């Protein structure tokens, strides 16, 4: 039951991603930022991680929003 809810959530998040034309939306089993946050962004510790599902399961770091 929980596995189905998590999978449904991940698919919904993936489909909400606006990717450039021709770039597929990846269906990831986990939030790419979940693991990236553990190591953080060494150059900018205050940066925030946002998942990007365009073309793969990617984590991107942002400063000031």
XYZ file of N, CA and C in Angstrom:
195
model
N 0.828 -1.191 0.000
C 0.000 0.000 0.000
C 0.875 1.259 0.000
N 1.816 1.338 0.943
C 2.699 2.506 1.010
C 3.548 2.611 -0.255
N 4.010 1.476 -0.754
C 4.817 1.468 -1.974
C 4.015 2.045 -3.144
N 2.745 1.691 -3.246
C 1.892 2.213 -4.317
C 1.677 3.710 -4.171
N 1.509 4.194 -2.940
C 1.328 5.626 -2.716
C 2.578 6.404 -3.098
N 3.723 5.874 -2.729
C 4.986 6.539 -3.065
C 5.178 6.565 -4.577
N 4.911 5.450 -5.237
C 5.061 5.385 -6.687
C 4.110 6.357 -7.373
N 2.871 6.432 -6.897
C 1.903 7.375 -7.458
C 2.386 8.804 -7.284
N 2.918 9.128 -6.117
C 3.442 10.475 -5.870
C 4.595 10.792 -6.814
N 5.521 9.863 -6.973
C 6.677 10.106 -7.828
C 6.276 10.289 -9.283
N 5.303 9.527 -9.734
C 4.823 9.688 -11.107
C 4.156 11.039 -11.274
N 3.351 11.451 -10.300
C 2.679 12.751 -10.373
C 3.696 13.883 -10.399
N 4.722 13.791 -9.580
C 5.766 14.816 -9.567
C 6.493 14.832 -10.904
N 6.799 13.660 -11.431
C 7.503 13.576 -12.705
C 6.691 14.178 -13.833
N 5.403 13.917 -13.861
C 4.559 14.433 -14.931
C 4.371 15.938 -14.829
N 4.539 16.492 -13.639
C 4.377 17.931 -13.452
C 5.602 18.701 -13.945
N 6.683 18.010 -14.184
C 7.921 18.641 -14.633
C 7.763 19.127 -16.072
N 8.087 20.383 -16.334
C 8.073 20.931 -17.688
C 9.461 20.779 -18.282
N 9.585 19.868 -19.225
C 10.869 19.634 -19.872
C 10.869 20.252 -21.263
N 12.053 20.575 -21.764
C 12.142 21.088 -23.127
C 11.611 20.054 -24.126
N 11.171 20.501 -25.288
C 10.676 19.559 -26.303
C 11.726 18.498 -26.634
N 11.290 17.266 -26.685
C 12.179 16.163 -27.024
C 12.943 15.577 -25.856
N 12.841 16.188 -24.688
C 13.530 15.671 -23.500
C 12.511 14.911 -22.658
N 12.713 13.610 -22.477
C 11.738 12.824 -21.727
C 11.796 13.105 -20.223
N 10.668 12.888 -19.573
C 10.589 13.006 -18.116
C 10.942 11.642 -17.530
N 11.923 11.617 -16.645
C 12.344 10.370 -16.011
C 11.364 9.988 -14.913
N 11.208 8.705 -14.717
C 10.378 8.194 -13.630
C 11.330 7.596 -12.602
N 11.628 8.380 -11.598
C 12.617 8.004 -10.588
C 11.954 7.287 -9.420
N 12.663 6.379 -8.826
C 12.151 5.656 -7.658
C 12.293 6.463 -6.380
N 13.164 7.450 -6.401
C 13.381 8.277 -5.209
C 13.676 9.707 -5.641
N 13.460 10.618 -4.743
C 13.768 12.026 -4.975
C 15.285 12.163 -5.099
N 15.783 12.672 -6.226
C 17.231 12.819 -6.393
C 17.880 13.668 -5.302
N 17.143 14.582 -4.718
C 17.709 15.438 -3.670
C 17.846 14.712 -2.337
N 17.119 13.627 -2.176
C 17.190 12.897 -0.908
C 18.630 12.498 -0.599
N 19.339 12.018 -1.589
C 20.721 11.590 -1.379
C 21.693 12.752 -1.530
N 21.376 13.687 -2.401
C 22.254 14.837 -2.621
C 22.350 15.710 -1.375
N 21.258 15.822 -0.633
C 21.241 16.661 0.570
C 22.185 16.104 1.635
N 22.346 14.780 1.651
C 23.242 14.169 2.638
C 24.677 14.664 2.468
N 25.107 14.873 1.232
C 26.467 15.354 0.987
C 26.502 16.864 0.838
N 25.381 17.447 0.408
C 25.288 18.895 0.281
C 26.104 19.443 -0.875
N 26.057 20.728 -0.993
C 26.834 21.433 -2.014
C 28.006 22.078 -1.278
N 29.180 21.481 -1.396
C 30.341 21.931 -0.623
C 30.705 23.388 -0.893
N 30.582 23.825 -2.124
C 30.965 25.198 -2.468
C 29.993 26.231 -1.897
N 28.716 25.840 -1.779
C 27.684 26.757 -1.286
C 26.776 26.006 -0.308
N 27.166 25.894 0.961
C 26.395 25.113 1.926
C 24.965 25.609 2.125
N 24.689 26.877 1.818
C 23.343 27.419 2.001
C 22.435 27.148 0.794
N 22.968 26.544 -0.261
C 22.193 26.269 -1.474
C 21.085 25.254 -1.193
N 19.988 25.393 -1.938
C 18.847 24.493 -1.814
C 18.819 23.539 -2.996
N 18.498 22.295 -2.720
C 18.420 21.283 -3.759
C 16.991 21.196 -4.290
N 16.882 21.104 -5.614
C 15.581 20.889 -6.258
C 15.747 19.749 -7.255
N 14.828 18.788 -7.229
C 14.923 17.693 -8.190
C 14.559 18.165 -9.592
N 15.221 17.592 -10.574
C 14.910 17.856 -11.970
C 14.819 16.499 -12.657
N 13.651 16.192 -13.194
C 13.399 14.894 -13.804
C 13.514 14.916 -15.322
N 13.979 16.010 -15.881
C 14.124 16.109 -17.334
C 15.358 15.332 -17.789
N 15.124 14.267 -18.538
C 16.225 13.489 -19.085
C 16.932 12.592 -18.089
N 16.504 12.556 -16.851
C 17.127 11.708 -15.840
C 16.728 12.128 -14.444
N 17.284 11.459 -13.474
C 17.004 11.749 -12.069
C 18.127 12.656 -11.561
N 17.917 13.948 -11.683
C 18.966 14.926 -11.410
C 18.650 15.794 -10.197
N 19.689 16.199 -9.510
C 19.539 17.178 -8.433
C 20.235 18.457 -8.878
N 19.581 19.580 -8.641
C 20.148 20.878 -8.997
C 20.176 21.751 -7.759
N 21.218 22.549 -7.635
C 21.402 23.404 -6.468
C 21.164 24.857 -6.835
N 20.456 25.568 -5.960
C 20.103 26.961 -6.216
C 20.403 27.826 -4.999
N 20.796 29.060 -5.258
C 20.968 30.080 -4.227
C 19.839 31.088 -4.377
N 19.340 31.604 -3.274
C 18.284 32.624 -3.292
C 17.056 32.187 -4.078
N 16.533 31.023 -3.749
C 15.289 30.573 -4.379
C 15.534 29.785 -5.565
